[in-house]
PDB file of C-alpha atoms in Angstrom:
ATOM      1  CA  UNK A 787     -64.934 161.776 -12.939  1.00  0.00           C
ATOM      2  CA  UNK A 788     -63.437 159.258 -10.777  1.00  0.00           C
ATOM      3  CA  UNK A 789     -60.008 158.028  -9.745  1.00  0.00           C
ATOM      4  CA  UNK A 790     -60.609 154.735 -11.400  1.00  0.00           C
ATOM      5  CA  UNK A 791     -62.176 157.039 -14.744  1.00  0.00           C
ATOM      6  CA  UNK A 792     -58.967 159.332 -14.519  1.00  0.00           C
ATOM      7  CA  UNK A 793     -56.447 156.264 -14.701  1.00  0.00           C
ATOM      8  CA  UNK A 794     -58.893 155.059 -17.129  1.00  0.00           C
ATOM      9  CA  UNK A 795     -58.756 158.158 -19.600  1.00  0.00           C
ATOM     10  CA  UNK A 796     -54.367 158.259 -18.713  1.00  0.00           C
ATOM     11  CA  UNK A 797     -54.174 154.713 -20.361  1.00  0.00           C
ATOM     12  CA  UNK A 798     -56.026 155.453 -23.076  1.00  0.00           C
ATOM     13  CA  UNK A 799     -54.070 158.755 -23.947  1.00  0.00           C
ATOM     14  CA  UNK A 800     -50.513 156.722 -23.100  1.00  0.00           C
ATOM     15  CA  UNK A 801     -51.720 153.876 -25.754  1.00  0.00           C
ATOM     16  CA  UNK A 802     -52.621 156.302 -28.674  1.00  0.00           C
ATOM     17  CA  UNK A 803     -49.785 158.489 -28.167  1.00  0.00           C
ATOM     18  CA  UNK A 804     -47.684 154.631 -28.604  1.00  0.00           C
ATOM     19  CA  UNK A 805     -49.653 154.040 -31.667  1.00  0.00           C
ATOM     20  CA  UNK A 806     -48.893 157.133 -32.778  1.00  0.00           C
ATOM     21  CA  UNK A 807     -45.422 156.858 -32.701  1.00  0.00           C
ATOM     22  CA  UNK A 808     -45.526 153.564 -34.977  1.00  0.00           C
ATOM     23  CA  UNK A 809     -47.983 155.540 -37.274  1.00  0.00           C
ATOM     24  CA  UNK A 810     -45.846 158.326 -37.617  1.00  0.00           C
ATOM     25  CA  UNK A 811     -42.944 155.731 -38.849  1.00  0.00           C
ATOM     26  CA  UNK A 812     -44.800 154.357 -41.300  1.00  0.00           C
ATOM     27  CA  UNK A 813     -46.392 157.913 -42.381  1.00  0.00           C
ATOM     28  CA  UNK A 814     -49.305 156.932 -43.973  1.00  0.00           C
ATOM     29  CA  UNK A 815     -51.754 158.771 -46.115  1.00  0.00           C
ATOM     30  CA  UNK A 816     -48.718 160.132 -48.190  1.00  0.00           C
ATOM     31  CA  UNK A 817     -47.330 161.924 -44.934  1.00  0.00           C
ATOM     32  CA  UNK A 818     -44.037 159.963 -45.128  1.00  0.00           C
ATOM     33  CA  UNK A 819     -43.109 162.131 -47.878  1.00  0.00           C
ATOM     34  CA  UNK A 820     -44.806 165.303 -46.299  1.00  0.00           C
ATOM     35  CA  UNK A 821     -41.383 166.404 -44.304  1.00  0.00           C
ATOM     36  CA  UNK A 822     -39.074 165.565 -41.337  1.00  0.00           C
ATOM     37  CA  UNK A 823     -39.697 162.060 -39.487  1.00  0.00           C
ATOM     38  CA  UNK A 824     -39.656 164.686 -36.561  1.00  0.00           C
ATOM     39  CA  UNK A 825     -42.374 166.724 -37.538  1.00  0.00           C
ATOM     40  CA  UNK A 826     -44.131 163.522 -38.809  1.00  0.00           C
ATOM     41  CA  UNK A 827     -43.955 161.440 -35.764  1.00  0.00           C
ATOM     42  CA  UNK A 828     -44.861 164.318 -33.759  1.00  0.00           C
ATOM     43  CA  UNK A 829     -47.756 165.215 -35.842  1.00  0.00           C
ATOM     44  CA  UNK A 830     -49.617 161.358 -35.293  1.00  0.00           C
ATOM     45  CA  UNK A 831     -48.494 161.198 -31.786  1.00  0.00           C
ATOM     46  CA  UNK A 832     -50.897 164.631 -31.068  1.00  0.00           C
ATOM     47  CA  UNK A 833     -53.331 163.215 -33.942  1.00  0.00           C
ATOM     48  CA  UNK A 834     -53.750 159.877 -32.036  1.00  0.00           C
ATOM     49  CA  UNK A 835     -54.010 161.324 -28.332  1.00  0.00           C
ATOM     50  CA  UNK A 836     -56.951 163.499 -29.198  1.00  0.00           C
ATOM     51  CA  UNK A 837     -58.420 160.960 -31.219  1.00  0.00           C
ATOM     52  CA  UNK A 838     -58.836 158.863 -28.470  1.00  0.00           C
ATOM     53  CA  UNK A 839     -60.413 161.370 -26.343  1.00  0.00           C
ATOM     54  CA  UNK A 840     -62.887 161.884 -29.452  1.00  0.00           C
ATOM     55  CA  UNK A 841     -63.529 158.717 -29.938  1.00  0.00           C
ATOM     56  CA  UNK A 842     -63.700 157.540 -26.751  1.00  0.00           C
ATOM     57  CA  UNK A 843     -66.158 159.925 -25.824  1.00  0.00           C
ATOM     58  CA  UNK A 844     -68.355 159.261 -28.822  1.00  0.00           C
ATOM     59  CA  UNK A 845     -68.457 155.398 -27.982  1.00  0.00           C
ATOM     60  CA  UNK A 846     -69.501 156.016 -24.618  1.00  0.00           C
ATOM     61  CA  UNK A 847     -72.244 158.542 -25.677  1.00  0.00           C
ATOM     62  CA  UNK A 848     -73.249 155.888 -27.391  1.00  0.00           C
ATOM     63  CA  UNK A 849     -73.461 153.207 -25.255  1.00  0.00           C
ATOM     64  CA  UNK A 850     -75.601 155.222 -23.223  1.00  0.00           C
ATOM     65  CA  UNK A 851     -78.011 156.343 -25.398  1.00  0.00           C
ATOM     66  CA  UNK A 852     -77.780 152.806 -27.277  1.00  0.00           C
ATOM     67  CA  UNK A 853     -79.483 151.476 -24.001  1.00  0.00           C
ATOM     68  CA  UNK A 854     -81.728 154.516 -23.576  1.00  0.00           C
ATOM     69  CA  UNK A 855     -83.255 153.767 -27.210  1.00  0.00           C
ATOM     70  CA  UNK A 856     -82.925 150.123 -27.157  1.00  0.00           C
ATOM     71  CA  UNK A 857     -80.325 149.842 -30.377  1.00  0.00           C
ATOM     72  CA  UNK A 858     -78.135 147.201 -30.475  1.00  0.00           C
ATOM     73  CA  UNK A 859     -74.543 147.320 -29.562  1.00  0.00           C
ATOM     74  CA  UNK A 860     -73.187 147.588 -33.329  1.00  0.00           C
ATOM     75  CA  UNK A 861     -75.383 150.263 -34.175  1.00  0.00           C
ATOM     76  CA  UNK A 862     -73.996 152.445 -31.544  1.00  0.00           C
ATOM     77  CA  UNK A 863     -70.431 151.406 -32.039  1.00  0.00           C
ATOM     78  CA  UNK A 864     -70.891 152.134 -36.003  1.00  0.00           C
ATOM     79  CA  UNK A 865     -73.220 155.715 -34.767  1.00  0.00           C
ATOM     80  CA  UNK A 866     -69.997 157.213 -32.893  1.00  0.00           C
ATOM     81  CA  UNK A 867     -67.553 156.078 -35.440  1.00  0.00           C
ATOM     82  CA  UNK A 868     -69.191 157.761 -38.265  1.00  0.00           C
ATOM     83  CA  UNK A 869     -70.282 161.080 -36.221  1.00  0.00           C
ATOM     84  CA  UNK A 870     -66.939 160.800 -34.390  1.00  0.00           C
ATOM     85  CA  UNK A 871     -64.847 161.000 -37.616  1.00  0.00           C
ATOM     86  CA  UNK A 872     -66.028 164.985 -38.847  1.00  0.00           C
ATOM     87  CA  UNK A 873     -64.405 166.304 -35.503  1.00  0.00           C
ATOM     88  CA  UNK A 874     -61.596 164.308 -35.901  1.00  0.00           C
ATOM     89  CA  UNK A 875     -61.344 165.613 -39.335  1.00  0.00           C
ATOM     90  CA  UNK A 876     -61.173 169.118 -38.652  1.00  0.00           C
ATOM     91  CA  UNK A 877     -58.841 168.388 -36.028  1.00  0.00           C
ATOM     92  CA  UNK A 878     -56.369 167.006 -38.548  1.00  0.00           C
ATOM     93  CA  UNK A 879     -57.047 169.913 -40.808  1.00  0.00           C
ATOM     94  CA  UNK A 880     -56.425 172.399 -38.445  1.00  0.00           C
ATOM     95  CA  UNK A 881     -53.278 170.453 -37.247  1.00  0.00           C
ATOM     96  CA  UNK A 882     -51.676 169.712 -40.597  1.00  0.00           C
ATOM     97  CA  UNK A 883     -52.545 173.062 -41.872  1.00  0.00           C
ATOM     98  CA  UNK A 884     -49.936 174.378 -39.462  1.00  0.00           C
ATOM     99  CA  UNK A 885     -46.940 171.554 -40.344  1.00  0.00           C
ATOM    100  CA  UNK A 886     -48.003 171.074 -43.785  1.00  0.00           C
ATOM    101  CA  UNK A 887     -49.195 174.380 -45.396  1.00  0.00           C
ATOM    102  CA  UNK A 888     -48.981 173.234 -48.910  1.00  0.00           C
ATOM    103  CA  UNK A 889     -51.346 170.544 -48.235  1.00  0.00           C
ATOM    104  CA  UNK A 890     -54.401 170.808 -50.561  1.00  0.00           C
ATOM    105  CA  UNK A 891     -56.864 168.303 -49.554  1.00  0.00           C
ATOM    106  CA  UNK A 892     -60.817 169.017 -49.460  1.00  0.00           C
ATOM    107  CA  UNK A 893     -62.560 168.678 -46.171  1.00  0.00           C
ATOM    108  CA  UNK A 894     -64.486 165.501 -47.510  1.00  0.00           C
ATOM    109  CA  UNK A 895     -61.071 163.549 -48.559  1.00  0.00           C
ATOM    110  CA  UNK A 896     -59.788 164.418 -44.970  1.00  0.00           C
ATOM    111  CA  UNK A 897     -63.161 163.135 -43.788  1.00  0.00           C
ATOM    112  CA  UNK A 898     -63.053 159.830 -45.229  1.00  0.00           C
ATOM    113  CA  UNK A 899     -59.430 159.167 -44.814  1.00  0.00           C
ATOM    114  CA  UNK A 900     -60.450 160.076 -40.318  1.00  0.00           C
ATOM    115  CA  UNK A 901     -63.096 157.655 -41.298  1.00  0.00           C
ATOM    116  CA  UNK A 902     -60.805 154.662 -42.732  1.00  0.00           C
ATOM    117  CA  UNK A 903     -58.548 154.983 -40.187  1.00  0.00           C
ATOM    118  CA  UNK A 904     -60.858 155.883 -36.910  1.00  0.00           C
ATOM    119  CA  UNK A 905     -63.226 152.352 -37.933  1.00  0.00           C
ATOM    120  CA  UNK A 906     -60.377 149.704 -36.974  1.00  0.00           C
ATOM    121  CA  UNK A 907     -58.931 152.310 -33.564  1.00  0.00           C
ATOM    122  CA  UNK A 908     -62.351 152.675 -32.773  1.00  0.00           C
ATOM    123  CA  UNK A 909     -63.411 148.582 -33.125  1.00  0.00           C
ATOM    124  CA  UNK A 910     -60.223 148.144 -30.543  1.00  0.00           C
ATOM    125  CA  UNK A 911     -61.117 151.106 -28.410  1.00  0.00           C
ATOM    126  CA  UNK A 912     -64.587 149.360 -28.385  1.00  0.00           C
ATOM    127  CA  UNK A 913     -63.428 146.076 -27.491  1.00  0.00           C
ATOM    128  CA  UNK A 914     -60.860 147.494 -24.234  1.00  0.00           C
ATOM    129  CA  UNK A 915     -64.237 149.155 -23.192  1.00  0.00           C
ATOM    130  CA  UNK A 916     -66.376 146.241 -22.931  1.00  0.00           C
ATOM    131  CA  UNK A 917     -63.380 144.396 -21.533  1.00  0.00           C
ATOM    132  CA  UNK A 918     -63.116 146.634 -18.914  1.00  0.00           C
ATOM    133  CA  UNK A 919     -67.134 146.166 -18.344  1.00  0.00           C
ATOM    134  CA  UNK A 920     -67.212 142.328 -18.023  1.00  0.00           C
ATOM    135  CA  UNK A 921     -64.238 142.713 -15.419  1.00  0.00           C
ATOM    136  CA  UNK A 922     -66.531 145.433 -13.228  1.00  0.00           C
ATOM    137  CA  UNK A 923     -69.280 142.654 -13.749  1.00  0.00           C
ATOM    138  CA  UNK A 924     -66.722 139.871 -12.312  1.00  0.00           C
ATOM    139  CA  UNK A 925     -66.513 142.119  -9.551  1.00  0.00           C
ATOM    140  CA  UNK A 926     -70.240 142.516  -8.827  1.00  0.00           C
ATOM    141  CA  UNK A 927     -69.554 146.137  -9.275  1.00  0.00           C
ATOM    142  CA  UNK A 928     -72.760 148.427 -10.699  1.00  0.00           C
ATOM    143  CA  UNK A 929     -71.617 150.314 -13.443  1.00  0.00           C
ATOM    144  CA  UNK A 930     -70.057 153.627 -12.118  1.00  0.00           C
ATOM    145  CA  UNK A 931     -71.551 156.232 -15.083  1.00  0.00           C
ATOM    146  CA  UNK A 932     -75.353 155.265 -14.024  1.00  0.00           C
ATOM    147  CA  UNK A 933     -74.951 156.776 -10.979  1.00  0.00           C
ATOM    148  CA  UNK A 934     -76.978 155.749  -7.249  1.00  0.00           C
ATOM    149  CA  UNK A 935     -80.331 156.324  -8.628  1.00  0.00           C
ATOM    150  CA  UNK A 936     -81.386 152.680  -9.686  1.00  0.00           C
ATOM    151  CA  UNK A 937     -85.322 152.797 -10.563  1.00  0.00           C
ATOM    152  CA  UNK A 938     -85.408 148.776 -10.010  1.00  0.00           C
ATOM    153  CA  UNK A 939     -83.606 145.485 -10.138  1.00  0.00           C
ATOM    154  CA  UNK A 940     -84.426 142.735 -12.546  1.00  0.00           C
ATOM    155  CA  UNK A 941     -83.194 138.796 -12.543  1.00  0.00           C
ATOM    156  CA  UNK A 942     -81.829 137.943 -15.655  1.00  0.00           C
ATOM    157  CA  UNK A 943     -80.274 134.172 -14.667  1.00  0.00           C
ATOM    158  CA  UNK A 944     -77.468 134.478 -12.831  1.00  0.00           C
ATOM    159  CA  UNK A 945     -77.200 138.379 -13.121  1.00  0.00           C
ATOM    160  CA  UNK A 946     -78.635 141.286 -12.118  1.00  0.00           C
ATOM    161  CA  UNK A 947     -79.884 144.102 -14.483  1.00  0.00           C
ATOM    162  CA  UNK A 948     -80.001 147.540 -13.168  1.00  0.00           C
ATOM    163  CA  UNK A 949     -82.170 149.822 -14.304  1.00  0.00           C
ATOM    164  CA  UNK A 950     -82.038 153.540 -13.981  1.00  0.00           C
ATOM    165  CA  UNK A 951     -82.533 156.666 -15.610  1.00  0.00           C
ATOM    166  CA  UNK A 952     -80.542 156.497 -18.475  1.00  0.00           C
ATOM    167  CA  UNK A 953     -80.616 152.792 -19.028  1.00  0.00           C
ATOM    168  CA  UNK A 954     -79.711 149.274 -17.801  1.00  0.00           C
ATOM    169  CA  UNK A 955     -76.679 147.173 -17.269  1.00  0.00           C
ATOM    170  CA  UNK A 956     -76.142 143.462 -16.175  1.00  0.00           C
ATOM    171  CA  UNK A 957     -73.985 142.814 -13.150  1.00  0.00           C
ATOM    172  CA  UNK A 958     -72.975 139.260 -11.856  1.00  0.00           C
ATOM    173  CA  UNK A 959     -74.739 139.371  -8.514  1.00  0.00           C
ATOM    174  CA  UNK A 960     -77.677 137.861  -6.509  1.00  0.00           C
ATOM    175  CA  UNK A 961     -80.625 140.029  -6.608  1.00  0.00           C
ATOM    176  CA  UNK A 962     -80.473 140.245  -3.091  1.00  0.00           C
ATOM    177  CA  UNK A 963     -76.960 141.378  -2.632  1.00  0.00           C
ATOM    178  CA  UNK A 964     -77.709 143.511  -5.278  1.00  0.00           C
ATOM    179  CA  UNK A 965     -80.883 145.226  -3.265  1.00  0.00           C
ATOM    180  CA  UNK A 966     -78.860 145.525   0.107  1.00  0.00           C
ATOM    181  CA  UNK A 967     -75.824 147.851  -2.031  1.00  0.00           C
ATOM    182  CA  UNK A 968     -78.758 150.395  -3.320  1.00  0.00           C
ATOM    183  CA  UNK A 969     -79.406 151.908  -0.296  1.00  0.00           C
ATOM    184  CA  UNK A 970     -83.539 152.895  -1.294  1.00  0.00           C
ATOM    185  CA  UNK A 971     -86.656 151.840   0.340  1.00  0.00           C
ATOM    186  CA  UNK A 972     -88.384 149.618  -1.804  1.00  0.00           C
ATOM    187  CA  UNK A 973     -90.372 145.893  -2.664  1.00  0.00           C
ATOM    188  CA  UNK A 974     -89.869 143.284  -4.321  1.00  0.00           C
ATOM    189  CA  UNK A 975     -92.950 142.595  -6.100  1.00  0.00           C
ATOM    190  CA  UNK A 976     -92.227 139.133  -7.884  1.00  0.00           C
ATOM    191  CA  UNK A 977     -89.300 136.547  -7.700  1.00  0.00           C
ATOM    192  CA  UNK A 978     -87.306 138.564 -10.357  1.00  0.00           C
ATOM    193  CA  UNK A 979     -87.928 142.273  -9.872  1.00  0.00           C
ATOM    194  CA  UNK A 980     -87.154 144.209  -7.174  1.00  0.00           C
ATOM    195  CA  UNK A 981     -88.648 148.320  -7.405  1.00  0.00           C
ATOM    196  CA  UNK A 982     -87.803 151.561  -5.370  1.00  0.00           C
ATOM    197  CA  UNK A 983     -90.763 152.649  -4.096  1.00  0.00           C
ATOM    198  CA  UNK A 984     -90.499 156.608  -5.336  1.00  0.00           C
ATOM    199  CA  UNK A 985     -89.923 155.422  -8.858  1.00  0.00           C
ATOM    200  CA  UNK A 986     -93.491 153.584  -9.141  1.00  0.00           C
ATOM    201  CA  UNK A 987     -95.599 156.159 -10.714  1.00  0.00           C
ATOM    202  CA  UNK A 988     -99.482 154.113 -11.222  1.00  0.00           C
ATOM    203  CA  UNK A 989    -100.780 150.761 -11.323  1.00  0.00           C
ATOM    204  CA  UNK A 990    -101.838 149.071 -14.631  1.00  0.00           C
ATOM    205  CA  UNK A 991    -104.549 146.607 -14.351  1.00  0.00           C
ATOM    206  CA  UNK A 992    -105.196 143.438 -16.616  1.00  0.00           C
ATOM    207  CA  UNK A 993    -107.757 141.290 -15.539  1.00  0.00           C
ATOM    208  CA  UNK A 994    -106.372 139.855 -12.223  1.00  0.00           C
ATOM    209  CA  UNK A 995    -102.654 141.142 -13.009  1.00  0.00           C
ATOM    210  CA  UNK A 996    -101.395 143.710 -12.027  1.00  0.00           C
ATOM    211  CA  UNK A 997     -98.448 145.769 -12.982  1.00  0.00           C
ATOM    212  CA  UNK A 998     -96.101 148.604 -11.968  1.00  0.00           C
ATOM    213  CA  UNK A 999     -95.702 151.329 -13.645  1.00  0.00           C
ATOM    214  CA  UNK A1000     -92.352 152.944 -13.363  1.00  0.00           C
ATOM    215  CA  UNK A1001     -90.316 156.213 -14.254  1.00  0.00           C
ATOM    216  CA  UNK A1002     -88.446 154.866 -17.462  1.00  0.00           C
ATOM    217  CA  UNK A1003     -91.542 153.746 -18.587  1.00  0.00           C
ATOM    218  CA  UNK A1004     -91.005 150.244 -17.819  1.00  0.00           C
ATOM    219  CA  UNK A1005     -94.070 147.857 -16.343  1.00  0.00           C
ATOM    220  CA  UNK A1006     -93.000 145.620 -13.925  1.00  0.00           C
ATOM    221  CA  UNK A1007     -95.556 142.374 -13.253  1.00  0.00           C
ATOM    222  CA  UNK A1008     -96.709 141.794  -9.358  1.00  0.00           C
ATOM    223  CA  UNK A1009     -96.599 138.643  -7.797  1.00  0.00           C
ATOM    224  CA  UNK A1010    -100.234 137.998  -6.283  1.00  0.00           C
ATOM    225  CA  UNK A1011     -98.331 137.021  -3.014  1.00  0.00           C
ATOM    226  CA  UNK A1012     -96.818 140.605  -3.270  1.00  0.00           C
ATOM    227  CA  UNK A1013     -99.977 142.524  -3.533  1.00  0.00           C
ATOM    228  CA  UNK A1014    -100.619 143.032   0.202  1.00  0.00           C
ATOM    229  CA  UNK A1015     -96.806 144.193   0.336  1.00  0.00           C
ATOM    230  CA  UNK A1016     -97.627 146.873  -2.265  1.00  0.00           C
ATOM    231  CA  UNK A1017    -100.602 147.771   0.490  1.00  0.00           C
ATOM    232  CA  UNK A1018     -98.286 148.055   3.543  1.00  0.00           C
ATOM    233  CA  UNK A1019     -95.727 150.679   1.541  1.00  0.00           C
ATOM    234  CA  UNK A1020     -99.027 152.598   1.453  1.00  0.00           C
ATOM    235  CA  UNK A1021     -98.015 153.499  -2.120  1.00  0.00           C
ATOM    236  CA  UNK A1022    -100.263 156.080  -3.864  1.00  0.00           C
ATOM    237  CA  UNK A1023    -101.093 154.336  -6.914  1.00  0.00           C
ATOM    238  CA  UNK A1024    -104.387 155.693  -8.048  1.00  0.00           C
TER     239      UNK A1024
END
């Protein structure tokens, strides 16, 4: 984790323990009535500072593996809410069971009320994350959590989609600047692709095109012009 991850995660924390303090005024759920305002406010202020490091985990789990399986952003989003809600759940049991003893709920009623209230936190927590995203993209910066190891570079207009590993994210940048800040020894094969060369792993032939074949699994076309550039990299391609 990073500096800019840590003051990240601190913000996070700071705003849920905030929110918590106006939930634990308003005491919903029946909780107004459960005891002291003390022992009330305290109780959401805990509740809502480890229920953004639940959910905010679970949301970017699912980002990740969102692009990994090709889902679409809402399926993802809805994915960690749902899955993030049963730890979040026993949480609150575990926590009011200690404040509250004669509390008598059943572990699917404190399920569903993590769910109602996790869906709309989670939908903002959602939204501050992709907020921050499209600012790293004003930047030109390549997403942090993918790490050095980009497979290969991809126009998409006026943006740059990285590929890697464990998936793909669009950054405002020429695909040029874009190659220089990877640091790998690679081609680039047609006007809008750009490949490392130790991620091509065979050559897929289609009449007179050709294609690369890459670690994700991805094909990338070649540019006839680029053909005797795929020669001089001496690449072993079968």
């Amino acid at each position: 984790m990073g500096w800019a991850d840590l003051k990240g995660w601190t913000r996070d924390v700071a705003g849920a323990a905030a929110v918590g303090l106006f939930v634990g005024v308003i005491g919903p759920f029946g909780s107004y009535s459960n005891g002291s305002p003390g022992v009330r406010v305290a109780y959401w202020v805990v509740v809502m500072a480890l229920g953004v490091l639940i959910y905010g985990t679970a949301l970017r789990l699912a980002h990740r593996l969102a692009r990994i399986w090709r889902l679409p952003a809402w399926a993802g989003f809805l994915a960690a809410a749902v899955v993030a809600a049963a730890p979040m759940a026993g949480v609150c049991v575990l926590m009011a069971g200690q404040v509250w003893p004669f509390l008598t709920l059943s572990p699917l009623t404190w399920y569903l009320e993590c769910l109602v209230m996790g869906l709309p936190l989670a939908a903002g927590y959602e939204l501050l994350l992709r907020r921050d995203a499209r600012r790293a993209k004003a930047r030109g910066e390549p997403p942090r959590r993918f790490g050095r190891e980009v497979i290969c570079l991809q126009m998409e207009d006026h943006y740059v989609r990285v590929h890697t590993a464990l998936g793909s994210e669009l950054i405002l940048m020429r695909l040029s600047d874009a190659v220089s800040r990877t640091g790998r020894e690679g081609l680039q094969v047609h006007r809008s692709w750009w490949v490392a060369r130790d991620a091509v792993t065979g050559l897929v032939r289609d009449g007179r095109n050709l294609r690369l074949k890459l670690l994700n699994g991805l094909e990338v076309p070649v540019a006839r012009r680029a053909v005797i550039r795929l020669k001089d990299l001496d690449l072993d391609l079968g």
